[in-house]
C-alpha cells in the first residue's frame, strides 16, 4: 500500500471523526436546549401552582409534598413553612384515619371528593372544607401520587349557620304564638305564607300545643295578603296535625276576597272552625275551652 493511500485513509478517518464530533456537539447542544426548556417549563408550572388562587397540593406515593400553592399554605395556617419533601401526616399529625384511607384509595386509582366536611383539629376547634383528590401519572403511565384541590369553608359555614338562625328567628317573630288563656293559643300570621314558613309554623305550633296542653289553636290570617292553593293546603296540613294532638283549630280573619279565592280553588276546610275576626275566634275558644273543662 502506497504512502499516498495511507495518507488518504487517515484524512478520511480524521474527517469522519470530526463529523462525528460535530454531530455529538449538536446533540449535546440540543440536549442542553431541551434541559433548559424543561427547566423553564417546570419553573412555570411551579410558579403557576404557587400563585394559583386555588388551595392545591401535590404528593408522591409516600404522601410527601411535591408542590403546594401559597393559597394552600395560607388556608391551613402553614405560613412560610417549607413543606416540600415532608410527609403530609408529619405536617398535619391530626389527620383522621378515614382521610388516610381516602388517600390510599386515590393512590390506587380512585378519585374522590366532598363539598362539605368537618375537620376536627387537635386543639379542639373544627374546620370545614370542600375537597377533591385524584391521582397523577408518570410518563410511563404509573401512578406517581395524588393531587389535592381543597378550600376551607369554615367562615362560609359559620355565616350560613348565622343566617339560618337569623332566618329562623325572623320567621318565629313573624308568626308569634301567644297564649291568651289556659288552653288557648293564638297564632297571628302576617305576610306571605309559603311552604318553608308553613313548615316552621307547624313545628312551632305543635310544640306549643304539647307544651301548653292547649285545647284550641286560633290561626288569624288577617295579615296574610292572599291565599293560593299552596298556602291553603299548608293551613290544612297545620290544622290536621294540630287535630291529631287533640286540639281544635279556629281560622279567623278571612276577608271576602280570600273567601272567594278559597271557594274558587275548591279547597275543603272541613274540620276547621272559621270565624270572621280574631275577637269572634277568641269568644268561640273561650266557650269551647269552658265546655271541655266543665265536669260531666
mmCIF file of C-alpha atoms in Angstrom:
data_model
loop_
_atom_site.group_PDB
_atom_site.id
_atom_site.type_symbol
_atom_site.label_atom_id
_atom_site.label_comp_id
_atom_site.label_asym_id
_atom_site.label_seq_id
_atom_site.Cartn_x
_atom_site.Cartn_y
_atom_site.Cartn_z
ATOM 1 C CA UNK A 1 0.000 0.000 0.000
ATOM 2 C CA UNK A 2 1.418 3.375 -1.051
ATOM 3 C CA UNK A 3 2.117 6.248 1.292
ATOM 4 C CA UNK A 4 -0.454 8.374 -0.582
ATOM 5 C CA UNK A 5 -3.133 5.778 0.050
ATOM 6 C CA UNK A 6 -2.292 5.652 3.756
ATOM 7 C CA UNK A 7 -2.453 9.424 3.967
ATOM 8 C CA UNK A 8 -5.789 9.457 2.208
ATOM 9 C CA UNK A 9 -7.246 6.849 4.581
ATOM 10 C CA UNK A 10 -6.022 8.784 7.592
ATOM 11 C CA UNK A 11 -7.516 12.003 6.231
ATOM 12 C CA UNK A 12 -10.864 10.339 5.606
ATOM 13 C CA UNK A 13 -10.895 8.823 9.096
ATOM 14 C CA UNK A 14 -9.961 12.166 10.543
ATOM 15 C CA UNK A 15 -12.832 13.810 8.675
ATOM 16 C CA UNK A 16 -15.243 11.131 9.861
ATOM 17 C CA UNK A 17 -14.147 11.753 13.449
ATOM 18 C CA UNK A 18 -14.564 15.493 13.014
ATOM 19 C CA UNK A 19 -18.039 14.925 11.585
ATOM 20 C CA UNK A 20 -18.932 12.641 14.478
ATOM 21 C CA UNK A 21 -17.699 15.226 16.966
ATOM 22 C CA UNK A 22 -19.832 17.905 15.296
ATOM 23 C CA UNK A 23 -22.865 15.586 15.474
ATOM 24 C CA UNK A 24 -22.222 14.868 19.140
ATOM 25 C CA UNK A 25 -21.763 18.566 19.831
ATOM 26 C CA UNK A 26 -25.048 19.276 18.058
ATOM 27 C CA UNK A 27 -26.822 16.524 20.012
ATOM 28 C CA UNK A 28 -25.365 17.907 23.251
ATOM 29 C CA UNK A 29 -26.469 21.412 22.317
ATOM 30 C CA UNK A 30 -29.971 20.144 21.569
ATOM 31 C CA UNK A 31 -29.927 18.244 24.850
ATOM 32 C CA UNK A 32 -28.867 21.378 26.701
ATOM 33 C CA UNK A 33 -31.623 23.270 24.922
ATOM 34 C CA UNK A 34 -34.181 20.624 25.937
ATOM 35 C CA UNK A 35 -32.870 20.650 29.500
ATOM 36 C CA UNK A 36 -33.261 24.420 29.631
ATOM 37 C CA UNK A 37 -36.721 24.243 28.074
ATOM 38 C CA UNK A 38 -37.702 21.557 30.601
ATOM 39 C CA UNK A 39 -36.280 23.636 33.457
ATOM 40 C CA UNK A 40 -38.244 26.677 32.303
ATOM 41 C CA UNK A 41 -41.379 24.573 31.876
ATOM 42 C CA UNK A 42 -41.016 23.127 35.379
ATOM 43 C CA UNK A 43 -40.407 26.602 36.754
ATOM 44 C CA UNK A 44 -43.520 27.894 35.001
ATOM 45 C CA UNK A 45 -45.554 25.005 36.435
ATOM 46 C CA UNK A 46 -44.211 25.693 39.923
ATOM 47 C CA UNK A 47 -44.978 29.400 39.605
ATOM 48 C CA UNK A 48 -48.460 28.597 38.308
ATOM 49 C CA UNK A 49 -49.091 26.189 41.174
ATOM 50 C CA UNK A 50 -47.612 28.564 43.748
ATOM 51 C CA UNK A 51 -49.744 31.538 42.725
ATOM 52 C CA UNK A 52 -52.921 29.791 41.593
ATOM 53 C CA UNK A 53 -55.940 31.110 43.543
ATOM 54 C CA UNK A 54 -56.880 27.534 44.450
ATOM 55 C CA UNK A 55 -55.598 25.685 47.512
ATOM 56 C CA UNK A 56 -53.647 22.943 45.721
ATOM 57 C CA UNK A 57 -51.070 20.381 46.822
ATOM 58 C CA UNK A 58 -49.325 17.554 45.007
ATOM 59 C CA UNK A 59 -47.977 14.476 46.794
ATOM 60 C CA UNK A 60 -45.820 11.486 45.817
ATOM 61 C CA UNK A 61 -46.741 7.909 46.653
ATOM 62 C CA UNK A 62 -45.369 8.315 50.189
ATOM 63 C CA UNK A 63 -47.623 11.360 50.740
ATOM 64 C CA UNK A 64 -44.609 13.686 50.639
ATOM 65 C CA UNK A 65 -45.265 17.160 49.294
ATOM 66 C CA UNK A 66 -44.087 17.713 45.721
ATOM 67 C CA UNK A 67 -45.733 21.099 45.197
ATOM 68 C CA UNK A 68 -48.157 23.343 47.091
ATOM 69 C CA UNK A 69 -49.773 26.682 46.328
ATOM 70 C CA UNK A 70 -49.446 29.787 48.501
ATOM 71 C CA UNK A 71 -53.227 29.650 48.945
ATOM 72 C CA UNK A 72 -52.878 26.136 50.390
ATOM 73 C CA UNK A 73 -50.271 27.322 52.889
ATOM 74 C CA UNK A 74 -52.426 30.296 53.868
ATOM 75 C CA UNK A 75 -55.706 28.365 54.154
ATOM 76 C CA UNK A 76 -54.178 25.817 56.509
ATOM 77 C CA UNK A 77 -52.173 28.295 58.559
ATOM 78 C CA UNK A 78 -48.767 26.967 57.470
ATOM 79 C CA UNK A 79 -47.266 30.434 56.927
ATOM 80 C CA UNK A 80 -43.785 30.298 55.383
ATOM 81 C CA UNK A 81 -43.071 26.725 56.413
ATOM 82 C CA UNK A 82 -41.017 24.687 53.971
ATOM 83 C CA UNK A 83 -43.147 21.608 53.434
ATOM 84 C CA UNK A 84 -41.788 20.299 50.114
ATOM 85 C CA UNK A 85 -40.399 16.819 50.742
ATOM 86 C CA UNK A 86 -42.154 16.485 54.105
ATOM 87 C CA UNK A 87 -44.874 13.916 54.745
ATOM 88 C CA UNK A 88 -48.404 15.248 54.899
ATOM 89 C CA UNK A 89 -49.014 13.327 58.132
ATOM 90 C CA UNK A 90 -45.993 14.979 59.713
ATOM 91 C CA UNK A 91 -47.305 18.421 58.780
ATOM 92 C CA UNK A 92 -50.817 17.516 59.958
ATOM 93 C CA UNK A 93 -50.498 14.854 62.683
ATOM 94 C CA UNK A 94 -54.225 15.089 63.456
ATOM 95 C CA UNK A 95 -55.377 13.817 60.037
ATOM 96 C CA UNK A 96 -58.305 11.409 60.723
ATOM 97 C CA UNK A 97 -57.853 7.763 59.819
ATOM 98 C CA UNK A 98 -60.722 7.818 57.316
ATOM 99 C CA UNK A 99 -58.879 10.524 55.335
ATOM 100 C CA UNK A 100 -55.758 8.358 55.267
ATOM 101 C CA UNK A 101 -57.923 5.602 53.839
ATOM 102 C CA UNK A 102 -59.170 8.024 51.149
ATOM 103 C CA UNK A 103 -55.552 8.888 50.265
ATOM 104 C CA UNK A 104 -54.733 5.204 49.860
ATOM 105 C CA UNK A 105 -57.765 4.588 47.649
ATOM 106 C CA UNK A 106 -56.777 7.509 45.422
ATOM 107 C CA UNK A 107 -53.169 6.273 45.294
ATOM 108 C CA UNK A 108 -54.700 3.043 43.989
ATOM 109 C CA UNK A 109 -56.511 4.930 41.198
ATOM 110 C CA UNK A 110 -59.740 6.270 42.688
ATOM 111 C CA UNK A 111 -60.964 9.876 42.507
ATOM 112 C CA UNK A 112 -62.978 11.206 45.439
ATOM 113 C CA UNK A 113 -64.375 14.475 46.759
ATOM 114 C CA UNK A 114 -66.710 16.120 49.251
ATOM 115 C CA UNK A 115 -68.424 19.501 49.070
ATOM 116 C CA UNK A 116 -68.713 19.926 52.835
ATOM 117 C CA UNK A 117 -66.836 18.005 55.521
ATOM 118 C CA UNK A 118 -65.818 18.801 59.114
ATOM 119 C CA UNK A 119 -62.160 18.506 60.093
ATOM 120 C CA UNK A 120 -61.671 18.373 63.906
ATOM 121 C CA UNK A 121 -58.268 19.825 64.810
ATOM 122 C CA UNK A 122 -56.013 18.763 67.674
ATOM 123 C CA UNK A 123 -56.734 21.949 69.639
ATOM 124 C CA UNK A 124 -60.457 21.146 69.725
ATOM 125 C CA UNK A 125 -61.841 23.537 67.107
ATOM 126 C CA UNK A 126 -63.475 22.280 63.911
ATOM 127 C CA UNK A 127 -62.607 23.425 60.402
ATOM 128 C CA UNK A 128 -64.932 22.827 57.454
ATOM 129 C CA UNK A 129 -63.637 22.104 53.993
ATOM 130 C CA UNK A 130 -64.520 21.031 50.480
ATOM 131 C CA UNK A 131 -62.023 18.912 48.566
ATOM 132 C CA UNK A 132 -61.289 16.767 45.534
ATOM 133 C CA UNK A 133 -58.475 14.210 45.237
ATOM 134 C CA UNK A 134 -57.329 12.311 42.164
ATOM 135 C CA UNK A 135 -54.127 10.523 41.129
ATOM 136 C CA UNK A 136 -51.420 11.885 38.821
ATOM 137 C CA UNK A 137 -49.399 9.665 36.486
ATOM 138 C CA UNK A 138 -45.745 9.469 35.456
ATOM 139 C CA UNK A 139 -44.559 9.472 31.841
ATOM 140 C CA UNK A 140 -44.691 5.664 31.916
ATOM 141 C CA UNK A 141 -48.345 5.697 32.936
ATOM 142 C CA UNK A 142 -47.809 4.648 36.539
ATOM 143 C CA UNK A 143 -49.483 6.476 39.422
ATOM 144 C CA UNK A 144 -46.894 8.850 40.821
ATOM 145 C CA UNK A 145 -49.029 10.220 43.657
ATOM 146 C CA UNK A 146 -52.158 12.267 44.229
ATOM 147 C CA UNK A 147 -53.293 15.851 43.743
ATOM 148 C CA UNK A 148 -55.482 17.633 46.261
ATOM 149 C CA UNK A 149 -57.712 20.622 45.499
ATOM 150 C CA UNK A 150 -59.303 21.982 48.639
ATOM 151 C CA UNK A 151 -60.951 25.052 50.133
ATOM 152 C CA UNK A 152 -61.506 25.919 53.775
ATOM 153 C CA UNK A 153 -65.161 26.943 54.069
ATOM 154 C CA UNK A 154 -65.327 27.396 57.850
ATOM 155 C CA UNK A 155 -66.207 31.099 57.619
ATOM 156 C CA UNK A 156 -68.824 30.376 54.976
ATOM 157 C CA UNK A 157 -70.344 27.644 57.160
ATOM 158 C CA UNK A 158 -70.395 29.971 60.155
ATOM 159 C CA UNK A 159 -72.080 32.652 58.050
ATOM 160 C CA UNK A 160 -74.630 30.151 56.722
ATOM 161 C CA UNK A 161 -75.393 28.959 60.260
ATOM 162 C CA UNK A 162 -75.770 32.559 61.436
ATOM 163 C CA UNK A 163 -78.081 33.407 58.541
ATOM 164 C CA UNK A 164 -80.079 30.239 59.166
ATOM 165 C CA UNK A 165 -80.536 31.133 62.830
ATOM 166 C CA UNK A 166 -81.474 34.701 61.918
ATOM 167 C CA UNK A 167 -83.990 33.448 59.358
ATOM 168 C CA UNK A 168 -85.475 31.091 61.948
ATOM 169 C CA UNK A 169 -85.692 33.925 64.475
ATOM 170 C CA UNK A 170 -87.327 36.234 61.940
ATOM 171 C CA UNK A 171 -89.766 33.513 60.975
ATOM 172 C CA UNK A 172 -90.667 32.938 64.606
ATOM 173 C CA UNK A 173 -91.087 36.666 65.140
ATOM 174 C CA UNK A 174 -93.295 36.907 62.051
ATOM 175 C CA UNK A 175 -95.550 34.157 63.446
ATOM 176 C CA UNK A 176 -95.510 34.517 67.250
ATOM 177 C CA UNK A 177 -97.602 32.084 69.242
ATOM 178 C CA UNK A 178 -99.437 33.896 72.036
ATOM 179 C CA UNK A 179 -101.130 32.034 74.923
ATOM 180 C CA UNK A 180 -104.176 34.146 75.814
ATOM 181 C CA UNK A 181 -105.675 31.862 78.440
ATOM 182 C CA UNK A 182 -105.304 28.392 79.881
ATOM 183 C CA UNK A 183 -105.618 26.002 76.931
ATOM 184 C CA UNK A 184 -105.946 28.648 74.183
ATOM 185 C CA UNK A 185 -103.192 29.742 71.767
ATOM 186 C CA UNK A 186 -103.304 32.458 69.115
ATOM 187 C CA UNK A 187 -101.059 32.456 66.051
ATOM 188 C CA UNK A 188 -101.389 35.790 64.165
ATOM 189 C CA UNK A 189 -99.940 35.475 60.650
ATOM 190 C CA UNK A 190 -98.555 38.489 58.777
ATOM 191 C CA UNK A 191 -97.122 38.389 55.275
ATOM 192 C CA UNK A 192 -96.836 35.740 52.574
ATOM 193 C CA UNK A 193 -97.392 32.143 53.659
ATOM 194 C CA UNK A 194 -95.037 29.876 51.692
ATOM 195 C CA UNK A 195 -94.053 26.231 52.165
ATOM 196 C CA UNK A 196 -90.964 26.978 54.276
ATOM 197 C CA UNK A 197 -92.810 29.313 56.594
ATOM 198 C CA UNK A 198 -95.733 26.890 56.883
ATOM 199 C CA UNK A 199 -93.355 24.096 57.923
ATOM 200 C CA UNK A 200 -91.734 26.288 60.563
ATOM 201 C CA UNK A 201 -95.151 27.467 61.750
ATOM 202 C CA UNK A 202 -96.346 23.863 62.086
ATOM 203 C CA UNK A 203 -93.290 22.827 64.109
ATOM 204 C CA UNK A 204 -93.602 25.810 66.461
ATOM 205 C CA UNK A 205 -97.362 25.471 66.885
ATOM 206 C CA UNK A 206 -97.282 21.726 67.532
ATOM 207 C CA UNK A 207 -94.553 22.217 70.102
ATOM 208 C CA UNK A 208 -96.576 24.896 71.879
ATOM 209 C CA UNK A 209 -99.781 22.822 71.794
ATOM 210 C CA UNK A 210 -97.985 19.994 73.578
ATOM 211 C CA UNK A 211 -96.109 22.321 75.953
ATOM 212 C CA UNK A 212 -99.216 24.298 76.977
ATOM 213 C CA UNK A 213 -101.639 21.351 76.692
ATOM 214 C CA UNK A 214 -103.778 23.606 74.518
ATOM 215 C CA UNK A 215 -107.335 22.666 73.563
ATOM 216 C CA UNK A 216 -107.813 25.423 70.962
ATOM 217 C CA UNK A 217 -105.351 26.960 68.499
ATOM 218 C CA UNK A 218 -106.532 30.130 66.751
ATOM 219 C CA UNK A 219 -104.783 30.951 63.457
ATOM 220 C CA UNK A 220 -105.518 34.516 62.425
ATOM 221 C CA UNK A 221 -104.871 35.275 58.734
ATOM 222 C CA UNK A 222 -105.945 38.923 58.762
ATOM 223 C CA UNK A 223 -102.387 39.944 57.856
ATOM 224 C CA UNK A 224 -101.972 37.438 55.004
ATOM 225 C CA UNK A 225 -102.364 39.395 51.724
ATOM 226 C CA UNK A 226 -103.661 36.476 49.666
ATOM 227 C CA UNK A 227 -104.201 32.747 49.930
ATOM 228 C CA UNK A 228 -103.492 30.459 46.992
ATOM 229 C CA UNK A 229 -103.643 26.686 46.661
ATOM 230 C CA UNK A 230 -100.216 26.232 48.231
ATOM 231 C CA UNK A 231 -100.851 28.390 51.283
ATOM 232 C CA UNK A 232 -104.365 26.961 51.774
ATOM 233 C CA UNK A 233 -103.029 23.416 51.662
ATOM 234 C CA UNK A 234 -100.327 24.457 54.133
ATOM 235 C CA UNK A 235 -103.001 25.698 56.533
ATOM 236 C CA UNK A 236 -104.919 22.435 56.124
ATOM 237 C CA UNK A 237 -101.791 20.420 56.949
ATOM 238 C CA UNK A 238 -101.213 22.501 60.075
ATOM 239 C CA UNK A 239 -104.835 22.051 61.108
ATOM 240 C CA UNK A 240 -104.739 18.274 60.616
ATOM 241 C CA UNK A 241 -101.505 17.994 62.593
ATOM 242 C CA UNK A 242 -102.971 20.064 65.470
ATOM 243 C CA UNK A 243 -106.161 17.981 65.497
ATOM 244 C CA UNK A 244 -104.051 14.795 65.787
ATOM 245 C CA UNK A 245 -102.837 16.222 69.093
ATOM 246 C CA UNK A 246 -106.422 16.617 70.269
ATOM 247 C CA UNK A 247 -106.756 20.382 69.811
ATOM 248 C CA UNK A 248 -109.296 22.340 67.740
ATOM 249 C CA UNK A 249 -108.140 24.789 65.064
ATOM 250 C CA UNK A 250 -110.037 28.046 64.601
ATOM 251 C CA UNK A 251 -109.282 30.055 61.460
ATOM 252 C CA UNK A 252 -110.058 33.764 61.750
ATOM 253 C CA UNK A 253 -109.668 36.908 59.687
ATOM 254 C CA UNK A 254 -110.710 35.513 56.315
ATOM 255 C CA UNK A 255 -111.512 38.572 54.207
ATOM 256 C CA UNK A 256 -114.164 38.443 51.449
ATOM 257 C CA UNK A 257 -111.599 38.278 48.639
ATOM 258 C CA UNK A 258 -109.737 35.471 50.416
ATOM 259 C CA UNK A 259 -113.015 33.631 50.957
ATOM 260 C CA UNK A 260 -113.797 33.905 47.237
ATOM 261 C CA UNK A 261 -110.336 32.622 46.387
ATOM 262 C CA UNK A 262 -110.764 29.581 48.666
ATOM 263 C CA UNK A 263 -114.156 28.779 47.084
ATOM 264 C CA UNK A 264 -112.738 29.274 43.609
ATOM 265 C CA UNK A 265 -109.858 26.915 44.360
ATOM 266 C CA UNK A 266 -112.356 24.320 45.656
ATOM 267 C CA UNK A 267 -110.414 23.923 48.901
ATOM 268 C CA UNK A 268 -112.145 21.839 51.561
ATOM 269 C CA UNK A 269 -111.903 23.418 55.034
ATOM 270 C CA UNK A 270 -113.959 20.664 56.669
ATOM 271 C CA UNK A 271 -112.959 20.144 60.271
ATOM 272 C CA UNK A 272 -111.686 23.715 60.691
ATOM 273 C CA UNK A 273 -113.839 26.200 62.591
ATOM 274 C CA UNK A 274 -113.889 29.590 60.849
ATOM 275 C CA UNK A 275 -114.783 32.937 62.351
ATOM 276 C CA UNK A 276 -114.930 36.401 60.814
ATOM 277 C CA UNK A 277 -112.359 38.053 63.079
ATOM 278 C CA UNK A 278 -109.999 37.322 65.949
ATOM 279 C CA UNK A 279 -112.434 38.588 68.571
ATOM 280 C CA UNK A 280 -115.087 36.099 67.410
ATOM 281 C CA UNK A 281 -112.474 33.339 67.381
ATOM 282 C CA UNK A 282 -111.445 34.106 70.966
ATOM 283 C CA UNK A 283 -115.101 34.067 72.053
ATOM 284 C CA UNK A 284 -115.576 30.656 70.421
ATOM 285 C CA UNK A 285 -112.364 29.368 72.016
ATOM 286 C CA UNK A 286 -113.457 30.553 75.465
ATOM 287 C CA UNK A 287 -116.772 28.703 75.086
ATOM 288 C CA UNK A 288 -115.136 25.552 73.727
ATOM 289 C CA UNK A 289 -112.486 25.639 76.420
ATOM 290 C CA UNK A 290 -115.094 26.093 79.164
ATOM 291 C CA UNK A 291 -117.171 23.200 77.831
ATOM 292 C CA UNK A 292 -114.150 20.937 77.660
ATOM 293 C CA UNK A 293 -113.080 21.737 81.220
ATOM 294 C CA UNK A 294 -116.527 21.565 82.900
ATOM 295 C CA UNK A 295 -117.319 18.405 84.902
ATOM 296 C CA UNK A 296 -119.768 15.903 83.476
#
